[in-house]
Short mmCIF file of C-alpha atoms in Angstrom, two decimals:
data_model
loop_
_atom_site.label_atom_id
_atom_site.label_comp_id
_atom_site.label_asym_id
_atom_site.label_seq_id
_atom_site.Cartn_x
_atom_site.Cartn_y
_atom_site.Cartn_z
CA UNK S 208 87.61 110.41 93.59
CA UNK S 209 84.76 108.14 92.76
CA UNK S 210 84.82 104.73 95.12
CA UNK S 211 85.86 101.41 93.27
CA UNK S 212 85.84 98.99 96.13
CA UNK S 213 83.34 97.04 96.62
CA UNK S 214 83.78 96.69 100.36
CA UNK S 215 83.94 100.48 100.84
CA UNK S 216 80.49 101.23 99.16
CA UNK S 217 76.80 101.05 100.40
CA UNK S 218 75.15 97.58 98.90
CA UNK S 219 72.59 99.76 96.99
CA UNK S 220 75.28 101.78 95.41
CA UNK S 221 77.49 98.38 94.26
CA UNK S 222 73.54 97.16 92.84
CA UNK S 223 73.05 99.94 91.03
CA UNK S 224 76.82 100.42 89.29
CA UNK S 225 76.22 96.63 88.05
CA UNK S 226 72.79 97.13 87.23
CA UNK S 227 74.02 100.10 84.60
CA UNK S 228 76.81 97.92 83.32
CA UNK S 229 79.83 97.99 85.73
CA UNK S 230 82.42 95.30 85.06
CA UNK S 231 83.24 93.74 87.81
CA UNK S 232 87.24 93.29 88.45
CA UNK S 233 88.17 89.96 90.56
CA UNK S 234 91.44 90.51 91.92
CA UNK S 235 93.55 87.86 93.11
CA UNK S 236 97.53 86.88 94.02
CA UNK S 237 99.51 84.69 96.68
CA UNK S 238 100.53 84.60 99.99
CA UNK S 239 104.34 83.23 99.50
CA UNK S 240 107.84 84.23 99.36
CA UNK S 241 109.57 86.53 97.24
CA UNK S 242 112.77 87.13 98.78
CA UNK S 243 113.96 89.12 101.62
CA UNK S 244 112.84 92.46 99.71
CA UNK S 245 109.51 92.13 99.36
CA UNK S 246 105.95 91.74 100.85
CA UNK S 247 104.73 88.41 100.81
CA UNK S 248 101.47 89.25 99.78
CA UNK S 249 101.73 90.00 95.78
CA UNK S 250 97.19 90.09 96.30
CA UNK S 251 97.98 93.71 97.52
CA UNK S 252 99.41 94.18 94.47
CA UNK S 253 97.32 92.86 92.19
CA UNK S 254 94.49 94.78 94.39
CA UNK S 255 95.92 98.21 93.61
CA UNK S 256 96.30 97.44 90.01
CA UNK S 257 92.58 96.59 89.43
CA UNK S 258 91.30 99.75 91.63
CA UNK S 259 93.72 101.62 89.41
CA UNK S 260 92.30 100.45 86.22
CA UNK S 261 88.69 101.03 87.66
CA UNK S 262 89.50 104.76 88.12
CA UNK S 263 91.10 105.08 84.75
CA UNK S 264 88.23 103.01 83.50
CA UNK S 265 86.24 105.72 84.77
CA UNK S 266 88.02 108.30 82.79
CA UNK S 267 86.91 106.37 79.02
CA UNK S 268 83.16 106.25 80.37
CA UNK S 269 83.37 102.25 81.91
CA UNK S 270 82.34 101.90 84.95
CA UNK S 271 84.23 99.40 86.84
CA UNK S 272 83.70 97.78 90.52
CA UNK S 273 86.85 95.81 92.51
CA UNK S 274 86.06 93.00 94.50
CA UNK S 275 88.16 91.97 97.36
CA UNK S 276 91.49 89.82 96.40
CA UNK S 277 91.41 86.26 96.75
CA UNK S 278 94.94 86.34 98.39
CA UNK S 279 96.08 82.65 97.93
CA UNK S 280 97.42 80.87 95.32
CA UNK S 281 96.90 77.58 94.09
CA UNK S 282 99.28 75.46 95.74
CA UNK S 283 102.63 74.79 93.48
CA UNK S 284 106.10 75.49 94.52
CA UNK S 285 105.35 77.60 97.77
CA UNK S 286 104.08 74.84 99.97
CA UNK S 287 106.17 75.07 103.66
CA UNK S 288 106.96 78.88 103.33
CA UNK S 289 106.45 80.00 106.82
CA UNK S 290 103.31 82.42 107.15
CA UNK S 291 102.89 81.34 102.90
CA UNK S 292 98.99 79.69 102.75
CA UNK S 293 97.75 77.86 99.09
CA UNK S 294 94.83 76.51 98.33
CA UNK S 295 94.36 73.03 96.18
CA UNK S 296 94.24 73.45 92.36
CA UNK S 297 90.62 72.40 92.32
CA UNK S 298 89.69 74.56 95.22
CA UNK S 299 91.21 77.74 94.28
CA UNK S 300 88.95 77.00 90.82
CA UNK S 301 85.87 76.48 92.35
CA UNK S 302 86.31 79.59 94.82
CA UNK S 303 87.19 81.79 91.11
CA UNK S 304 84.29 79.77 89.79
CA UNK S 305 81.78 80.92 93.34
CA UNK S 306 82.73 84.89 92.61
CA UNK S 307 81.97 84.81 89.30
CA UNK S 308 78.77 83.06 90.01
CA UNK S 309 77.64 85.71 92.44
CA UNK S 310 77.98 88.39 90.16
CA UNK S 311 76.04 86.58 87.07
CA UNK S 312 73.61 85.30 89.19
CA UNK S 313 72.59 89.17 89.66
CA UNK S 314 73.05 89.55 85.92
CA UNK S 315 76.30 90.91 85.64
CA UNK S 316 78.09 89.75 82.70
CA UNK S 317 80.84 92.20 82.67
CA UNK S 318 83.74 91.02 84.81
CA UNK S 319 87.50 90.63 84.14
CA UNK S 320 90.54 88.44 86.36
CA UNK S 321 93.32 90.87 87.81
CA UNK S 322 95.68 87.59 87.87
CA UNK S 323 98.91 88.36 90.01
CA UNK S 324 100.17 84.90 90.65
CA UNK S 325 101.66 82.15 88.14
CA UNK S 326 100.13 79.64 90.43
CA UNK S 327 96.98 81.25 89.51
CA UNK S 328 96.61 81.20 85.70
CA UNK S 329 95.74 77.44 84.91
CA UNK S 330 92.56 77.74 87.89
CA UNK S 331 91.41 81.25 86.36
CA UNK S 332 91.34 80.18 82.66
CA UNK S 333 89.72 76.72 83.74
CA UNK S 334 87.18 78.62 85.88
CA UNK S 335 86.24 80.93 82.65
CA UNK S 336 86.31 78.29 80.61
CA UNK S 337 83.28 76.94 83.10
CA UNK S 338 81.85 80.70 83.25
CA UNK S 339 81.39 80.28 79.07
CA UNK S 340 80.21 76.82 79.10
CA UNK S 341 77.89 77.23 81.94
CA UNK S 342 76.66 80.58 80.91
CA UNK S 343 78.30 82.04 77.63
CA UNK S 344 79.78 84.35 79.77
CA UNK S 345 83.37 85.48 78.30
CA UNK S 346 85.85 86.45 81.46
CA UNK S 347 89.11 88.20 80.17
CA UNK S 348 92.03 87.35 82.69
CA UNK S 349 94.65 89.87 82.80
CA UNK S 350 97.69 87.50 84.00
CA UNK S 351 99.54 90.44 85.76
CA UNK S 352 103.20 89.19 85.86
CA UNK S 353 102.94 87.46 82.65
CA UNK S 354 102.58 90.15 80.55
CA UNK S 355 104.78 92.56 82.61
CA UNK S 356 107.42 90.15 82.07
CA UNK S 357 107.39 90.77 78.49
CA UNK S 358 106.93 94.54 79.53
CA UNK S 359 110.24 94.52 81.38
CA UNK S 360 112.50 93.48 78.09
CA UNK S 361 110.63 96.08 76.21
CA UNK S 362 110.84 98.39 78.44
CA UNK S 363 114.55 98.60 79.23
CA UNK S 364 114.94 96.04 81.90
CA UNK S 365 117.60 94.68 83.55
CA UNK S 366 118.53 90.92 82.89
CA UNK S 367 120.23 90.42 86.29
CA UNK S 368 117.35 91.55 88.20
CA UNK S 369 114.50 89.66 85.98
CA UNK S 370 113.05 86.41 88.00
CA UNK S 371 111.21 85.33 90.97
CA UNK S 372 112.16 87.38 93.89
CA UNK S 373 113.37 90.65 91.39
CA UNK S 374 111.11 92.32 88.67
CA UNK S 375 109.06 92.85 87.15
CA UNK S 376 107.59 92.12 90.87
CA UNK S 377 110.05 93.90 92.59
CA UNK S 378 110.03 97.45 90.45
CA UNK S 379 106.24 97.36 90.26
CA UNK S 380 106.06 96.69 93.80
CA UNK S 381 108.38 99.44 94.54
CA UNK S 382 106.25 102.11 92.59
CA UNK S 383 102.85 100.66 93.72
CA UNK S 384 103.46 99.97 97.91
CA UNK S 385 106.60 101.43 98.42
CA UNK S 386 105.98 101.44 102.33
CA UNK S 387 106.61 97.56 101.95
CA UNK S 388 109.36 97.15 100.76
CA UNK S 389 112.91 96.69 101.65
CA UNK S 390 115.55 97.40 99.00
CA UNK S 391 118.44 97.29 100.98
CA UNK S 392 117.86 93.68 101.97
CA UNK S 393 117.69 92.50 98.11
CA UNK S 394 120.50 90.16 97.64
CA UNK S 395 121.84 88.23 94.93
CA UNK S 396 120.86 84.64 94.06
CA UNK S 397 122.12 81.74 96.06
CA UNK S 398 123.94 79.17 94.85
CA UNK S 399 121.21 75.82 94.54
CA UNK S 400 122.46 72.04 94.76
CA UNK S 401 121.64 69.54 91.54
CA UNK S 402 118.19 67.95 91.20
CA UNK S 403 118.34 64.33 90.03
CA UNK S 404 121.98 65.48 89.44
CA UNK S 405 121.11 68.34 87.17
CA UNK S 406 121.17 71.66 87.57
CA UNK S 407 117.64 73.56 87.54
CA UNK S 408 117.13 75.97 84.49
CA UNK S 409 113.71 77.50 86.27
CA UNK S 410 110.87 76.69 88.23
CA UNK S 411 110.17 73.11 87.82
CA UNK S 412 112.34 72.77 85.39
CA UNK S 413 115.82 70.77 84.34
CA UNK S 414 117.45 70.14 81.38
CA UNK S 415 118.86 66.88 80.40
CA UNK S 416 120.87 66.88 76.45
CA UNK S 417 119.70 70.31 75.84
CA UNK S 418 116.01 69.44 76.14
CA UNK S 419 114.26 70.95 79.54
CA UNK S 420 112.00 68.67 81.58
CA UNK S 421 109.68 69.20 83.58
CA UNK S 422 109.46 68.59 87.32
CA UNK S 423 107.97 69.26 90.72
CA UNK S 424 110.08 71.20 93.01
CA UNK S 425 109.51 73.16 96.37
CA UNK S 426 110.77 77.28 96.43
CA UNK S 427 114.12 76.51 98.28
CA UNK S 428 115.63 73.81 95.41
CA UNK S 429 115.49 76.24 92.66
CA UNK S 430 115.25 79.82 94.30
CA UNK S 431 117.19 79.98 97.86
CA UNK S 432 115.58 82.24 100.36
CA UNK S 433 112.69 83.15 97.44
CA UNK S 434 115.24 84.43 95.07
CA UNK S 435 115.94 82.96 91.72
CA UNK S 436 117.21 86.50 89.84
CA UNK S 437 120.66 86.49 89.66
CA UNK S 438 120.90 89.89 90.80
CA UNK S 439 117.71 91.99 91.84
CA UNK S 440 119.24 95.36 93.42
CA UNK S 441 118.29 97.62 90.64
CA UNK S 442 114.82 97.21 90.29
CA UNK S 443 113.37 100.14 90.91
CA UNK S 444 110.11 102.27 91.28
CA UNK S 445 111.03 104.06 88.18
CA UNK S 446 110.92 100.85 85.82
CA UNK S 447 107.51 99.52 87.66
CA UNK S 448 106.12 102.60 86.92
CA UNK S 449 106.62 102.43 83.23
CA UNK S 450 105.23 98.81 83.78
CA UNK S 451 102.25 99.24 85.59
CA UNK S 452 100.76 102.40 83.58
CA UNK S 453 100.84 99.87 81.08
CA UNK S 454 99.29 97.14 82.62
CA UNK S 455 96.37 99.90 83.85
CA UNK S 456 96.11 101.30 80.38
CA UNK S 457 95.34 98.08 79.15
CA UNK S 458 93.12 97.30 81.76
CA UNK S 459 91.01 99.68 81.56
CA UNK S 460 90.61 99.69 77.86
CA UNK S 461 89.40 96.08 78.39
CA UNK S 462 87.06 97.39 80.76
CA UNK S 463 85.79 99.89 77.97
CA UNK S 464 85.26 96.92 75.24
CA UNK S 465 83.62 94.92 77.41
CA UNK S 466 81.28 97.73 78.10
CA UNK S 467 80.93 97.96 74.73
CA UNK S 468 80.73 94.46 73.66
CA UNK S 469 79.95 91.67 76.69
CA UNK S 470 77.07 89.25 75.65
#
């Protein structure tokens, strides 16, 4: 099997992939809770996911290179999670900003965000929007969990189990790094206490004469213990399989137009 990671290959090798038109993939997740089922480190995740789609890259001619994960997110509803680190909003942009930069500097122009963090999406779409500005480079940001939570509906999902703390996290995590997870400690949702005397209706959010509102909240007020589905026991590998061959299809087929196509 042809080596994708950057940290596992010789620096002329990784000079000479770029130099012939290898996108580079910038990985990047959290460091946070997501119940007492999973990992806390959803990076490893989105990690696997980009080396994936840089083998199957391989397979439609498009090279592809995987840099290591930036494995915290920008800080949001995970601050105080014991062993959980964020970064700042603007730091966490710059740092996106600082990879890309090393790779255009060297006149790569072919790279693409593996996004698997919510936290995550406003700092890598302001850092690309920088990245175009700055040098008309155009950075597609695959925002992992975003899409796959469209994925899940489509693809047969349970309801119960679909939130923070249960899929499509949990069943992708399942099929991907099955050696760290715990399915017999998933647990149903705990019951959470009124904010501002309302009930929440999701993260950061209440609703107030049928009209949600916005609002900052910490992990614990709207998902006890890091779990917010109401009922995550069956996710399963089976469903995040059918997820994330999905997720690397697409991947790698924008790997393959921006081969084709990157000013």
């Amino acid at each position: 099997m042809t080596r994708t990671r950057i940290a596992e290959l010789t620096a002329p090798e990784v000079a000479d992939r770029l130099a012939a038109g290898a996108v580079a993939l910038l990985p990047m997740g959290s460091l946070e809770t997501h119940g007492p089922a999973l990992p806390m480190g959803d990076y490893l995740v989105a990690e696997e996911i980009a080396a994936r789609i840089a083998q199957s890259a391989l397979g439609l001619g498009a090279d592809a290179l995987v840099a290591p994960a930036i494995p915290f997110g920008g800080e949001d509803f995970f601050a105080g999670v014991a062993g959980g680190i964020t970064l700042s909003v603007p730091t966490l942009t710059a740092v996106i900003e600082e990879m890309a930069e090393a790779f255009i500097r060297i006149g790569t122009r072919r790279i693409m965000i593996v996004n698997g963090h919510a936290g995550t999406i406003a700092p890598a779409e302001a850092a690309a929007r920088a990245m175009r500005h700055r040098h008309g480079v155009i950075i597609p940001a695959l925002h992992l969990w975003r899409e796959a939570g469209k994925l899940h509906a489509e693809l047969g999902g349970s309801q119960a189990a679909f939130g923070h703390g249960g899929d499509p996290v949990a069943s992708v995590t399942m099929y991907l790094r099955p050696d760290l997870c715990r399915p017999d400690a998933a647990r149903e949702k705990q019951a959470t206490g009124p904010y501002l005397g309302l009930p929440p209706t999701g993260f950061g959010a209440i609703r107030a004469h049928g009209v949600d509102f916005a609002v900052p909240m910490w992990v614990e007020e709207v998902a006890p213990g890091g779990v917010a589905a109401p009922d995550p026991r069956s996710a399963n590998a089976a469903h995040g399989g059918a997820i994330a061959e999905r997720l690397i299809a697409a991947g790698a087929a924008m790997c393959q137009q921006l081969r084709d196509n990157a000013p």
